[in-house]
Each structure stands twice: as structure tokens, then as C-alpha cells.
Short mmCIF file of C-alpha atoms in Angstrom, two decimals:
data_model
loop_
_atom_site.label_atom_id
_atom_site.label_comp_id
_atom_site.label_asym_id
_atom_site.label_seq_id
_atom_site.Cartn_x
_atom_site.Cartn_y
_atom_site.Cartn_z
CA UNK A 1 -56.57 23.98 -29.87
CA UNK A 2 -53.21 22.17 -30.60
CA UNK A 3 -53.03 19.49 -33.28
CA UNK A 4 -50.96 16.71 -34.37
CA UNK A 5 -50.27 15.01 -37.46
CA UNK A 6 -47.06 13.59 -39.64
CA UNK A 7 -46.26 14.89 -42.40
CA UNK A 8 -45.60 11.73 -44.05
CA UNK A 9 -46.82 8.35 -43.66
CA UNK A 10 -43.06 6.47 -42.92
CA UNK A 11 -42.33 4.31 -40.18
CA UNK A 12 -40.90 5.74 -37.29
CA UNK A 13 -41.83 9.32 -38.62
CA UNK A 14 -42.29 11.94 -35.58
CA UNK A 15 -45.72 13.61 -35.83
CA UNK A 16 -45.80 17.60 -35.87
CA UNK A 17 -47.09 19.74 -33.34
CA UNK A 18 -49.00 23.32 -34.27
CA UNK A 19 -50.25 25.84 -31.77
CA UNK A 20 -50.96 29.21 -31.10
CA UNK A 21 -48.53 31.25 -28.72
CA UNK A 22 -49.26 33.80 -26.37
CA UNK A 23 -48.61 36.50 -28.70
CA UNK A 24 -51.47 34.92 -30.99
CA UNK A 25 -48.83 33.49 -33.86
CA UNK A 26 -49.14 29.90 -34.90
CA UNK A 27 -45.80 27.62 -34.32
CA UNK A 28 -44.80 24.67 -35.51
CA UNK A 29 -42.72 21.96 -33.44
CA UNK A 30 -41.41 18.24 -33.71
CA UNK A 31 -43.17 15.77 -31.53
CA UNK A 32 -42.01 12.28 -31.43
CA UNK A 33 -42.88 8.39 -32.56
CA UNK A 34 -45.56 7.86 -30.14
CA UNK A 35 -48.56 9.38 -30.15
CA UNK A 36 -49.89 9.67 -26.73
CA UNK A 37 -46.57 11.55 -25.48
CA UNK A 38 -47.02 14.03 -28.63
CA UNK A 39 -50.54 14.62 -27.54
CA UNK A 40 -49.16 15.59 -23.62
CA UNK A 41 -46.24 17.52 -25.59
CA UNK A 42 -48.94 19.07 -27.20
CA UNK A 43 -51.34 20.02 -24.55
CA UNK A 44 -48.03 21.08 -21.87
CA UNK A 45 -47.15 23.92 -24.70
CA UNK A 46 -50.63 25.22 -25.08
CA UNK A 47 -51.46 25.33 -21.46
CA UNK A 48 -47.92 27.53 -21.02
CA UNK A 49 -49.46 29.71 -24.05
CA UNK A 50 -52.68 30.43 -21.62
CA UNK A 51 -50.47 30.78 -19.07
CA UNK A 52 -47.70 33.36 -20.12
CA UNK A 53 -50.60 35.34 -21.95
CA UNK A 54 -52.24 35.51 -18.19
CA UNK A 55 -49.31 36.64 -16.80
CA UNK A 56 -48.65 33.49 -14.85
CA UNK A 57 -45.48 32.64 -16.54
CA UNK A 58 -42.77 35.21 -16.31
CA UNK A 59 -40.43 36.47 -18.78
CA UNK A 60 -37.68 35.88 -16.12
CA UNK A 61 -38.99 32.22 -16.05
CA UNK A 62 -38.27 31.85 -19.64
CA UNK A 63 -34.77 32.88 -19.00
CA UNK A 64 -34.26 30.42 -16.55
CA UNK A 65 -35.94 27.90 -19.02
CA UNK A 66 -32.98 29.28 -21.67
CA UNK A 67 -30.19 29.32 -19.74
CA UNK A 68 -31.00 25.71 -18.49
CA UNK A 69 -30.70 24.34 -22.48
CA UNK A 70 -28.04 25.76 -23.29
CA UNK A 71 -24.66 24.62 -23.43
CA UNK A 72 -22.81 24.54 -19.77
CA UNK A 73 -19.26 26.06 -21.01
CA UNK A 74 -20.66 28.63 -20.97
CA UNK A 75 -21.86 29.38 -17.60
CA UNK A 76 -18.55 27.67 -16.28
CA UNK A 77 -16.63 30.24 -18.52
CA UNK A 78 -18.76 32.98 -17.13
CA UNK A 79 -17.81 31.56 -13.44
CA UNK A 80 -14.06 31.31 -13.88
CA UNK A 81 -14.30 35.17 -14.74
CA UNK A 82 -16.28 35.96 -11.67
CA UNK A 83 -13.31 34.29 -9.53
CA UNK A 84 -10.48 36.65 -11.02
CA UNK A 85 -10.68 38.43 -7.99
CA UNK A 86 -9.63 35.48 -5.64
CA UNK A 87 -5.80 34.29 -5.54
CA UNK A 88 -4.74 32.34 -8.78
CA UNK A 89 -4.22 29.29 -6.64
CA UNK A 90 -7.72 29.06 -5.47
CA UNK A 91 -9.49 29.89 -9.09
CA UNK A 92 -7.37 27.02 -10.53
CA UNK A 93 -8.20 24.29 -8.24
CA UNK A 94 -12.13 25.28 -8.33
CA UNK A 95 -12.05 25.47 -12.17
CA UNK A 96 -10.17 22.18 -12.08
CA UNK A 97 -12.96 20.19 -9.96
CA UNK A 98 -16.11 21.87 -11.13
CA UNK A 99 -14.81 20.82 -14.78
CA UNK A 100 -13.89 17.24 -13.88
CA UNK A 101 -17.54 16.95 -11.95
CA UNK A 102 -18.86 18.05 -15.76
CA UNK A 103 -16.81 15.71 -17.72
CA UNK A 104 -17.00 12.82 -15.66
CA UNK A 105 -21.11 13.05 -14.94
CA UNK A 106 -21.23 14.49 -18.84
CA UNK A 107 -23.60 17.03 -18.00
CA UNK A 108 -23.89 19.08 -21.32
CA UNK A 109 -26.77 22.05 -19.79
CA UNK A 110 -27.50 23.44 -16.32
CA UNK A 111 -30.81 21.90 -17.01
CA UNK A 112 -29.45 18.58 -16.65
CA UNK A 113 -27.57 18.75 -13.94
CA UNK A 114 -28.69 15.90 -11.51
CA UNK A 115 -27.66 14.94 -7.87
CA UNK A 116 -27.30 11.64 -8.07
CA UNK A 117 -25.18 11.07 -11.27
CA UNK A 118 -22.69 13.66 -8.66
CA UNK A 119 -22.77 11.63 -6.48
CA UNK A 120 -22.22 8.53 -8.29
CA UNK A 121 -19.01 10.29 -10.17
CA UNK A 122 -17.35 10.86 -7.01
CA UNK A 123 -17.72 7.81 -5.20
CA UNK A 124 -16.35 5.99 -8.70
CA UNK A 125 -13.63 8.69 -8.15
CA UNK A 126 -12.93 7.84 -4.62
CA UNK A 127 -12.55 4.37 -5.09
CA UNK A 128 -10.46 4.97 -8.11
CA UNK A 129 -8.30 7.42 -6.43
CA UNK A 130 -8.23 6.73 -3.11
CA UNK A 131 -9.81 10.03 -2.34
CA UNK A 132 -10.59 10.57 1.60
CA UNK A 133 -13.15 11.88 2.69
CA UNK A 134 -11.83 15.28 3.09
CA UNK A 135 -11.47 15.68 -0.71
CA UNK A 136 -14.11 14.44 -1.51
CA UNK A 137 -15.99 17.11 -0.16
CA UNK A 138 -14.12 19.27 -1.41
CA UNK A 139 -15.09 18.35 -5.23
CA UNK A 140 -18.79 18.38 -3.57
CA UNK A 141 -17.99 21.76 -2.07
CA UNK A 142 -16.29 23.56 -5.54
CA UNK A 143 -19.38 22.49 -7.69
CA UNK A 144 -22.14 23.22 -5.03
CA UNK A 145 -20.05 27.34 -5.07
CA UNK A 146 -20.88 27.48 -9.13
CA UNK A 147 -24.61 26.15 -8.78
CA UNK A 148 -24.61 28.69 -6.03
CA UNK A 149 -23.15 31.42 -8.22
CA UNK A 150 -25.62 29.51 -10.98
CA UNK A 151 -28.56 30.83 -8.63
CA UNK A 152 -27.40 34.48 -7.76
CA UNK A 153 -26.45 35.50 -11.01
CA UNK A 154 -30.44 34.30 -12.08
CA UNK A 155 -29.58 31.14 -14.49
CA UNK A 156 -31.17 28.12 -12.19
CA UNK A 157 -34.03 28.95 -9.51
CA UNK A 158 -32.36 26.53 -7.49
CA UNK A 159 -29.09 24.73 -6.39
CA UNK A 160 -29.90 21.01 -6.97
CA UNK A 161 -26.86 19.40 -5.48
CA UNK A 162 -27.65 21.59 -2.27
CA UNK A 163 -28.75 18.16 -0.56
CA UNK A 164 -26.32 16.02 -1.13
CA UNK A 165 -24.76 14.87 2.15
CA UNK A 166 -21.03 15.68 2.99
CA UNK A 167 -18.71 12.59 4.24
CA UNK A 168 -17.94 12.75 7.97
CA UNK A 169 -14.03 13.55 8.06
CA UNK A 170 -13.49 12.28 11.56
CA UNK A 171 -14.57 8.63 10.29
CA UNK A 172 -11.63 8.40 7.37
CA UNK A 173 -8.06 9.49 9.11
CA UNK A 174 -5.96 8.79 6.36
CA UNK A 175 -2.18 7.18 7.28
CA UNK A 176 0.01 9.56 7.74
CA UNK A 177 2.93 8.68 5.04
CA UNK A 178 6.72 8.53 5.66
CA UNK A 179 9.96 9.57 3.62
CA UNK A 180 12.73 6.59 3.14
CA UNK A 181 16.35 7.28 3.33
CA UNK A 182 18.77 7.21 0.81
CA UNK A 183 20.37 4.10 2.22
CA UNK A 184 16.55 2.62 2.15
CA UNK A 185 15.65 3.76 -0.91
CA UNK A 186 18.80 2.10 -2.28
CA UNK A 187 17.84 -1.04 -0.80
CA UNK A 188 14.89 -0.97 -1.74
CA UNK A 189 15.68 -1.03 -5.80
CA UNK A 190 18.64 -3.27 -5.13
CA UNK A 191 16.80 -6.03 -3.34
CA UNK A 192 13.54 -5.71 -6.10
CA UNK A 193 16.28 -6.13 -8.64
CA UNK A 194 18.00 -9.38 -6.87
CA UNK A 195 14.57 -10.72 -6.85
CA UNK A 196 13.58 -13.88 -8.23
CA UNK A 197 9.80 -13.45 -8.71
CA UNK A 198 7.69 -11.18 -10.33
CA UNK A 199 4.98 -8.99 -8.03
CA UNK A 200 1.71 -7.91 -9.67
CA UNK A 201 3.26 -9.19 -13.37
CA UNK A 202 6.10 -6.86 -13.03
CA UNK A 203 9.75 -8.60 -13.60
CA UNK A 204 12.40 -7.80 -10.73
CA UNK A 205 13.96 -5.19 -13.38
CA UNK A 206 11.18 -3.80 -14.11
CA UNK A 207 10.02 -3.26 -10.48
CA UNK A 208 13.64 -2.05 -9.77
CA UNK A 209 13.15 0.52 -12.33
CA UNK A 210 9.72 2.19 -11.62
CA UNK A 211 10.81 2.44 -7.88
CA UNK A 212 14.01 4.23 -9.12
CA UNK A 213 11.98 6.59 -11.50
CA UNK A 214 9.46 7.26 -8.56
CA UNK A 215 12.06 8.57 -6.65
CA UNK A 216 14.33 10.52 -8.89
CA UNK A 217 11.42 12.50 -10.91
CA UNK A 218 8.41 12.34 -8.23
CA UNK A 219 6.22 11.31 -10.52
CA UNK A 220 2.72 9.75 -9.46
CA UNK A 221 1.47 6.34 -10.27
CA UNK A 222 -0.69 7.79 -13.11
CA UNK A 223 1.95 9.56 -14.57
CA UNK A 224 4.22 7.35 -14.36
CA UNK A 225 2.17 5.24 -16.20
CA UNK A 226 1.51 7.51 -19.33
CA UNK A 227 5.28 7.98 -20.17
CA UNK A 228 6.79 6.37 -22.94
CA UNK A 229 10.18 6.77 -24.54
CA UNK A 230 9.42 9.85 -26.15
CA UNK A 231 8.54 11.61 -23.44
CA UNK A 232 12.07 11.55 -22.44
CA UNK A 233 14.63 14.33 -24.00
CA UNK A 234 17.88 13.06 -23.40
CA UNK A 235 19.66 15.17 -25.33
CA UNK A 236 18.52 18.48 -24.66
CA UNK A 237 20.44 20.73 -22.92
CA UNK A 238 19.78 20.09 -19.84
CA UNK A 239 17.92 16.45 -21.06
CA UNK A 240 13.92 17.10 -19.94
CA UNK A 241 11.21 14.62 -19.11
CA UNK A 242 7.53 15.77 -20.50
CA UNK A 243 4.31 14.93 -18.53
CA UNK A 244 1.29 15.35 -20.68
CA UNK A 245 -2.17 17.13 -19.56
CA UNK A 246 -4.19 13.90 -19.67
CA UNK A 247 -1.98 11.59 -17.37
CA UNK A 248 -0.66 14.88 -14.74
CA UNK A 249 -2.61 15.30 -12.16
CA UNK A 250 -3.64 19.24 -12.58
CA UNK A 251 -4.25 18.40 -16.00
CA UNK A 252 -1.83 20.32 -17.84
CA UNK A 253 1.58 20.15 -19.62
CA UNK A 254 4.65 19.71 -17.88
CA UNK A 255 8.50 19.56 -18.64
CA UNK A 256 10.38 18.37 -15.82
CA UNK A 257 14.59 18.53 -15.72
CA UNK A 258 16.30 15.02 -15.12
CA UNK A 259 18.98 13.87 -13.02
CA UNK A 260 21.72 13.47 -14.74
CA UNK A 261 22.51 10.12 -13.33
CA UNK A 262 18.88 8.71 -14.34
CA UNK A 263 19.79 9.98 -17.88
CA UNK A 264 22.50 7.46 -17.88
CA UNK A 265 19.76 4.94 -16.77
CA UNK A 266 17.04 5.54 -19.12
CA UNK A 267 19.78 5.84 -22.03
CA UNK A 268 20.19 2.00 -21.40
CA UNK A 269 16.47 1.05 -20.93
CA UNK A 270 14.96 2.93 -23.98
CA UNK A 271 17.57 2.00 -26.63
CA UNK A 272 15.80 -0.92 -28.65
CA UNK A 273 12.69 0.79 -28.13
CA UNK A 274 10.30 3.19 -30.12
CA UNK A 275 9.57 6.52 -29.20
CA UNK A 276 5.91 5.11 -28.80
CA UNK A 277 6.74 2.65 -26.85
CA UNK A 278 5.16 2.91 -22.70
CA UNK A 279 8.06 2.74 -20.10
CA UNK A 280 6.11 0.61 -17.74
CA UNK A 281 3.42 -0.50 -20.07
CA UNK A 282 -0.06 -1.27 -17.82
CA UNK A 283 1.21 -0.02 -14.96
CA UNK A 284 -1.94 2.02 -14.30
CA UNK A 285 -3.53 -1.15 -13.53
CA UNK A 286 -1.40 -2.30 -11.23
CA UNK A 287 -1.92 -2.62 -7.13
CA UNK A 288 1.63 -0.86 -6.21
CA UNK A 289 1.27 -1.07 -2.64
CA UNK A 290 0.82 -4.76 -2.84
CA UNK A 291 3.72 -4.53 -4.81
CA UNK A 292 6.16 -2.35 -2.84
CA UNK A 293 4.81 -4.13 0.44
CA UNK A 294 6.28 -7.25 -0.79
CA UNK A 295 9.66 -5.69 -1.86
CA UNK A 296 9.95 -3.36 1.84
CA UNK A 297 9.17 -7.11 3.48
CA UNK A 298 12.19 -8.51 1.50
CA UNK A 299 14.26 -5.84 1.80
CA UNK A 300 14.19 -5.95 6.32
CA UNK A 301 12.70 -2.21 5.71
CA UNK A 302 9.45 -1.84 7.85
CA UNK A 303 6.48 -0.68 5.63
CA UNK A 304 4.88 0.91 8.71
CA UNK A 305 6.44 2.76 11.94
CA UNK A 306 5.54 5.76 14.75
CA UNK A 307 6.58 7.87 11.41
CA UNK A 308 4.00 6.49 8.92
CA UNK A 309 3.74 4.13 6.54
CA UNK A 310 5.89 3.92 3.33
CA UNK A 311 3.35 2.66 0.64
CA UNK A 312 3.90 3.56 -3.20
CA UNK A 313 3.45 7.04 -2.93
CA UNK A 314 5.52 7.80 -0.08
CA UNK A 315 8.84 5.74 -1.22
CA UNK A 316 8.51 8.10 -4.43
CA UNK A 317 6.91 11.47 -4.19
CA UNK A 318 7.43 11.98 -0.18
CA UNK A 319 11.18 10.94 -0.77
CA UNK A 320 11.69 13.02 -3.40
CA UNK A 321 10.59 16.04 -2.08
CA UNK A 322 12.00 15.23 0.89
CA UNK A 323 15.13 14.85 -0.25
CA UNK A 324 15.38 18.14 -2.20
CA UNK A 325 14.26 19.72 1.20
CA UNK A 326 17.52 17.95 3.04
CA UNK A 327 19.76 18.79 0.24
CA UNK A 328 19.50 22.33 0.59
CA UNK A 329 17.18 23.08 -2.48
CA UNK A 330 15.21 26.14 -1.48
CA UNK A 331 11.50 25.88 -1.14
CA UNK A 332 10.17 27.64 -4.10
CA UNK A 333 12.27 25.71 -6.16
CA UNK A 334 11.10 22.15 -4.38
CA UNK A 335 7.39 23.61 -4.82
CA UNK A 336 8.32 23.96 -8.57
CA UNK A 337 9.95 20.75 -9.29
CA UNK A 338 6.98 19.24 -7.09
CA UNK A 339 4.36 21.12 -9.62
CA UNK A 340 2.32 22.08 -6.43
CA UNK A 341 0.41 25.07 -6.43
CA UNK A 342 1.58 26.57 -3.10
CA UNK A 343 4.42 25.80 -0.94
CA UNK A 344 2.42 24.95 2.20
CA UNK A 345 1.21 21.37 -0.10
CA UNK A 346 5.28 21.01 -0.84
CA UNK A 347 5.83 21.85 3.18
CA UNK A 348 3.24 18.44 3.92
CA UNK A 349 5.57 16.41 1.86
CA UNK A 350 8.38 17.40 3.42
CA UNK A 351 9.35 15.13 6.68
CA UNK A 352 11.85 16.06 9.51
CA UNK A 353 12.83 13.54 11.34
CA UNK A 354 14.66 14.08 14.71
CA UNK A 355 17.85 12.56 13.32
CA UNK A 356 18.09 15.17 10.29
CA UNK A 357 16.86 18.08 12.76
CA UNK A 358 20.27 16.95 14.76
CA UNK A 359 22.29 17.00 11.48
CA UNK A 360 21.03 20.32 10.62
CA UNK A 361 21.85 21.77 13.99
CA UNK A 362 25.42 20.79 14.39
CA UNK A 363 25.78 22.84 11.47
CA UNK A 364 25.09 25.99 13.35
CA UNK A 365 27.98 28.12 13.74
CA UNK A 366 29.69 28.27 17.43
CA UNK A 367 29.57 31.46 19.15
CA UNK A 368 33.32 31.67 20.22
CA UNK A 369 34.80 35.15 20.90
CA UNK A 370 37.86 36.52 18.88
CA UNK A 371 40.90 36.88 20.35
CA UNK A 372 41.24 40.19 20.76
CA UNK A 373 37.42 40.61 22.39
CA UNK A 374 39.24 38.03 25.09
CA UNK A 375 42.12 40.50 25.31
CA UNK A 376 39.91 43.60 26.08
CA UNK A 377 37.18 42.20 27.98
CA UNK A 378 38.48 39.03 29.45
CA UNK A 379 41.22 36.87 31.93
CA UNK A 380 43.01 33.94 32.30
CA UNK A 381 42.95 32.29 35.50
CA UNK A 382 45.11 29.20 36.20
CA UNK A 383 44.93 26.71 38.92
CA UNK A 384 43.27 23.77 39.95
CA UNK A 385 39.92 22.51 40.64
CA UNK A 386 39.08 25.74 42.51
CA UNK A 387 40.75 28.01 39.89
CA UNK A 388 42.91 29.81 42.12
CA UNK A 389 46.66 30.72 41.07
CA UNK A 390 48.83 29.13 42.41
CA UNK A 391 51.69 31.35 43.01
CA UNK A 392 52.92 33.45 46.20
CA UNK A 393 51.87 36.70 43.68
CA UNK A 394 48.39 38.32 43.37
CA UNK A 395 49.06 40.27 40.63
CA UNK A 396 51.48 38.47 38.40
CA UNK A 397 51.18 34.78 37.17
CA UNK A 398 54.14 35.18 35.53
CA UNK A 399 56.31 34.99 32.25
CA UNK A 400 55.17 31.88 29.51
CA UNK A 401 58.00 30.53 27.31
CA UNK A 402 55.83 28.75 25.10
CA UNK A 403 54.92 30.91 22.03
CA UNK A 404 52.15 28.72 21.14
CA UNK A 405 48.58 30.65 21.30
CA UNK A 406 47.51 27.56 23.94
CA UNK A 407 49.16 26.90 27.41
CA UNK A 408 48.24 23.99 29.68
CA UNK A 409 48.73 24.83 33.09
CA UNK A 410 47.38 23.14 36.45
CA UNK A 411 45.11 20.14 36.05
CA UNK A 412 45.04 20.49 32.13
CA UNK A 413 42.79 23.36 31.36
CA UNK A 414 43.98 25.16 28.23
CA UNK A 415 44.15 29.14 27.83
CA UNK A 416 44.61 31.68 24.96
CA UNK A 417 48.24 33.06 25.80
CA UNK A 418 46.63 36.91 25.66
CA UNK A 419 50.66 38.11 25.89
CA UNK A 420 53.74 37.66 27.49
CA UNK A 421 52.76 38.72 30.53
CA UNK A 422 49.09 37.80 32.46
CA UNK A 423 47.94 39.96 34.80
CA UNK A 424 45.48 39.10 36.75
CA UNK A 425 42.60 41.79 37.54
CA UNK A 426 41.03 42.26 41.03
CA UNK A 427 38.88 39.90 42.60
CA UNK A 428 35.73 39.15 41.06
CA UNK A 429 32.40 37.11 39.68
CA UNK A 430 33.79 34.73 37.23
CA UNK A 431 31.45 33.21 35.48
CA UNK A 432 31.64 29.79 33.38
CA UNK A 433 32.77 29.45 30.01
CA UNK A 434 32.64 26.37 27.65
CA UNK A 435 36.52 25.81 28.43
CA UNK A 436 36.29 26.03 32.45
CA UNK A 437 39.30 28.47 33.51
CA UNK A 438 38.74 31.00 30.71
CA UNK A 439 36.37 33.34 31.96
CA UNK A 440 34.75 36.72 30.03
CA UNK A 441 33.94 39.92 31.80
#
């Protein structure tokens, strides 16, 4: 039979617990303040005494009991390992989610992992974020895979977030974003700049400034918001721009190369202040597509078309990569520069228009045959509309004083002079070229 007592007479002092185990030995435990729940501690250990020395309690249910105390790392460690056979890419971005479910819901054992505070975590997130509905399932998704692996490899009998009900994609279709133009994105900073009011408690400078940063690094709005002045190296060779783990987005370290023409820029802004000192102090807080809305109204630039819409995110990141795309920077080193994991996530930030599609195929080369191909497998044939000769000969058009490589002849069609002489080769198909009477065989 268990008992209870304290060991002292103090106030507040837990009483003791003593009983005998299943393998006969007598153990001592700590109970707590109240008495009543002491006495059902009491009784729940002595009943699982009886119990385990009936058989009815497993060994294996001990383990479970164990591994559902101890600390989580553990098991997530464990888990990462068991994913080294998937591609890097994929291992990262689990590892990343089921850690941030942990940290935000503060789960510190399997044991006390609970649905709802999931649930809770990721709606906060959603809200905070802007998360659709898409990602959010995926967070749901990565941490239901390591409760799953939590089951097979024996450390939980069961997956408790196995209930918890996915979002319905088809109800969220997020707007589909939009790159500006140079020429817009110029506007854009002059016209914030020009401005006499301030939008969201940022000056016209200041909004000038974060829209010209957005663009020229790629930055998001939460890392934009963690640098300060020394997270700029301007003199380094070439002058860098640091992101730290807590404000990037995949939560690690990153050193970025600058522009060289916002190094002239950010020489000016950060030279009466500290290397402490934020660059756009509170901006975190901030409602930038209120912001940006306002200054794309101003500005005659349309914050929504057939293309997308050009919120916050778009005039910066989008552009940006964008940009790189259209100025010949290969992919892998966009994907780089953009910190994404793969390039098909660099390839969906990365807009075509028709216009730029147009630009890029006028630069394909012409397919024009040399001028001796012409002379070996070709003729000139001069005349008019019908592109007959017009001379009393069938075989001879005859000699050409000009010794320029070009002759007009007839109703103004131009042909390669192929030599002195032209002879004209038997009757045949003649099929249309680009320059009308020169025809290839």
C-alpha cells in the first residue's frame, strides 16, 4: 500500500510518495502541495506496479512512456538523419518547418505534443505572413511526416496531429504578382521622393529609399527590416550586404554582393549614423502595400492589370529577379543571388512579358546565305513584276559596269552581282526568297 507524508512541516512543502514496484523494491517519489492529487499520484503508480508485474504493462510501453519525456531534439535530430537519403533541397525545407512548428508551439517532449496549440501556431503564422492556404499545409504536412516517422520507428503509439483538417486550396487563389519596369520602377522612387506626405509614418525619403533597396538587393520586408548600418560592407572588395539567420527567411546567414551604384547611395544615407543603427527602423510593423498602393496611385502606374498586381513584394523581389533574368544573368546565378533553393522557385519569379519575348527574338541571328553558297547553288533573275528578263537573249543577261556587290535592275529589286557575267540556267521552279528576284536552288 502506497503512502504519503512530508518530510517537513513548511508551507507549500510537496508531500512524498513511497511504493513498492513490480520488481518488489520500495521507491521514493515527489508528490505535490495538495493532498488529494498526491493521493491519485499515489494510487495511479501502484496500480501500474500490479499491472506491469501481471504482465499487463509492456516493457515496450515503458519505452514509449520514455521517449515521450524526453527532450524532442532529439528525435528531430534522429529524423533529419533518416532524410539523408532524399535530395538536400527537400531535407532542408522539412527540417526548416518541423523546427519552426517546435519553436513556435514550444513543445519541449513528444509527450507534449498537442493538436491544437499546431493549429493555433499556424493560423498566428498565416495571418502574420500572409501564408495561403497551400503553405500552410504544407507546414501541417512536414510535421504530420516526423510524427509519422515518430510512430514507425516505435517512440509515440500514435500520430496526434493525424486529425487536424487541411485548408481547401481551391478556396484561397492567391494574386498572381507582376514585375515593374525599369522606367516604372524609376518612377516609382522618384514620385515617393517628390512627395509631400508621409504613408504609414514613413517620410517621402525614406519611402524613396526602401523601394530603391527592395529592388536593387531583393530583399523581403522582414529582412529588410533587420538591417542596420553595419550590416553593410562598403568597403570590401567587392562591398557586401549581410542578412542575419533570425530576420532571412530560411533562417540562416547570408552575404549578398551590392550594386555598385547603391553603394554610392547607402554611402550617403549611413554616414552620421552608428553601425547599430536600423536602416528603416520599425519597418517590420509597417502595412507596405498600403504604402506602395498609395505611391503606384501617385505615380499614374496601375497597382493591378491582366499581368498581376504589383504590391510590396512584387515591385522588389519579382523585379529584381526579373531583371537579372532580362539582363542576361544566367539562371544558377539568379537562383543564387535570389537565395532560393532550386531554380524552378527563381523560374516563378521570373516574368516574360510579350514585349521582352519580342526584344529577345529580334536578337536571333538571320539565316542569310554567304555569297559564295549563292554562287554555287543559286541565280539572279531580273525583270519585272513577273521576273522575266527582259532581253532578246535566253542565256545571257549581259555585262554589269557597276562593281558594287548590289545592282538594281527592273522595278527596283536588288541582286548580289555573282560576276561579271550572269548566266542564266534553264527553265525552272523558282522559289521565293526574302528579297523577291533572288532565288536559291
Amino acid at each position: 500500500m502506497a503512502s504519503i507524508f512530508k518530510r517537513r512541516k513548511v508551507k507549500n512543502e510537496p508531500y512524498t510518495i513511497q511504493y513498492v514496484d513490480h520488481y518488489g523494491k520500495r521507491k521514493t517519489c515527489t508528490g505535490f502541495t495538495d493532498k488529494g492529487l498526491t493521493e491519485q499520484l499515489a494510487a495511479k503508480l501502484e496500480s501500474e506496479a500490479r499491472l506491469r508485474s501481471a504482465g499487463l504493462i509492456s516493457p515496450e510501453q515503458d519505452a514509449y512512456a520514455e521517449h515521450g519525456s524526453v527532450d524532442i531534439t532529439g528525435h528531430v535530430s534522429a529524423f533529419e538523419a533518416s532524410l539523408s537519403n532524399n535530395a538536400s533541397s527537400y531535407s532542408k525545407l522539412i527540417m526548416f518547418r518541423v523546427r519552426r512548428i517546435i519553436e513556435g508551439c514550444k513543445f519541449g517532449a513528444l509527450g507534449a505534443v498537442i493538436p491544437d496549440k499546431v493549429r493555433i501556431f499556424l493560423e498566428s503564422l498565416r495571418d502574420e505572413e500572409d501564408l495561403g492556404n497551400k503553405t500552410y499545409n504544407h507546414y501541417l504536412q512536414a510535421f504530420d511526416t516526423f510524427l509519422n516517422w515518430c510512430v514507425k520507428s516505435k517512440r509515440i503509439l500514435s500520430n496526434p496531429v493525424s486529425g487536424l483538417a487541411r485548408l481547401n486550396n481551391a478556396t484561397d487563389v492567391r494574386h498572381q504578382r507582376r514585375a515593374l519596369t525599369p522606367v516604372e520602377i524609376e518612377k516609382l522612387v522618384s514620385t515617393a521622393r517628390k512627395s509631400q506626405k508621409s504613408i504609414q509614418c514613413q517620410s517621402p525619403e525614406q519611402r524613396a529609399r526602401i523601394y530603391t533597396v527592395a529592388y536593387m538587393t531583393g530583399l523581403r520586408k522582414r529582412e529588410l527590416s533587420g538591417l542596420s548600418v553595419g550590416s553593410f560592407k562598403l568597403n570590401s572588395n567587392p562591398p557586401t550586404l549581410t542578412v542575419e539567420a533570425v530576420s532571412s527567411k530560411h533562417r540562416k546567414k547570408d552575404v549578398l554582393p551590392l550594386h555598385a551604384d547603391l553603394v554610392d547611395k547607402l554611402r550617403i544615407w549611413t554616414k552620421d549614423l552608428k553601425q547599430s543603427d536600423l536602416l528603416f527602423p520599425g519597418l517590420e510593423r509597417k502595412k507596405l502595400s498600403v504604402m506602395i498602393k498609395k505611391d503606384l496611385e501617385a505615380a499614374g502606374i496601375e497597382y493591378e492589370t491582366i499581368d498581376g498586381i504589383a504590391d510590396f513584394h512584387a515591385a522588389g523581389r519579382h523585379t529584381y529577379i526579373t531583371q537579372l533574368i532580362l539582363s542576361g544573368v544566367s539562371i544558377p546565378a539568379a537562383k543564387e543571388l535570389a537565395r532560393h533553393s532550386d531554380v524552378n522557385m527563381t523560374m516563378r519569379y521570373t516574368h516574360i512579358g510579350m514585349d521582352d519575348q519580342a526584344e529577345a527574338l529580334a536578337r536571333l541571328p538571320r539565316l542569310v546565305p554567304p555569297i559564295e553558297e549563292a554562287a554555287l547553288h543559286g541565280r539572279c533573275i531580273f525583270g519585272g513584276a513577273g521576273g522575266h528578263l527582259e532581253s532578246s537573249s535566253d542565256n545571257v543577261v549581259g555585262s554589269l559596269e557597276d562593281e558594287s556587290p548590289i545592282k538594281t535592275k527592273g522595278n527596283g529589286v536588288r541582286c548580289p552581282l555573282l560576276s561579271q557575267t550572269v548566266k542564266a540556267e534553264g527553265t525552272g521552279i523558282e522559289p521565293a526568297t526574302p528579297y523577291g528576284a533572288l532565288h536559291f536552288q
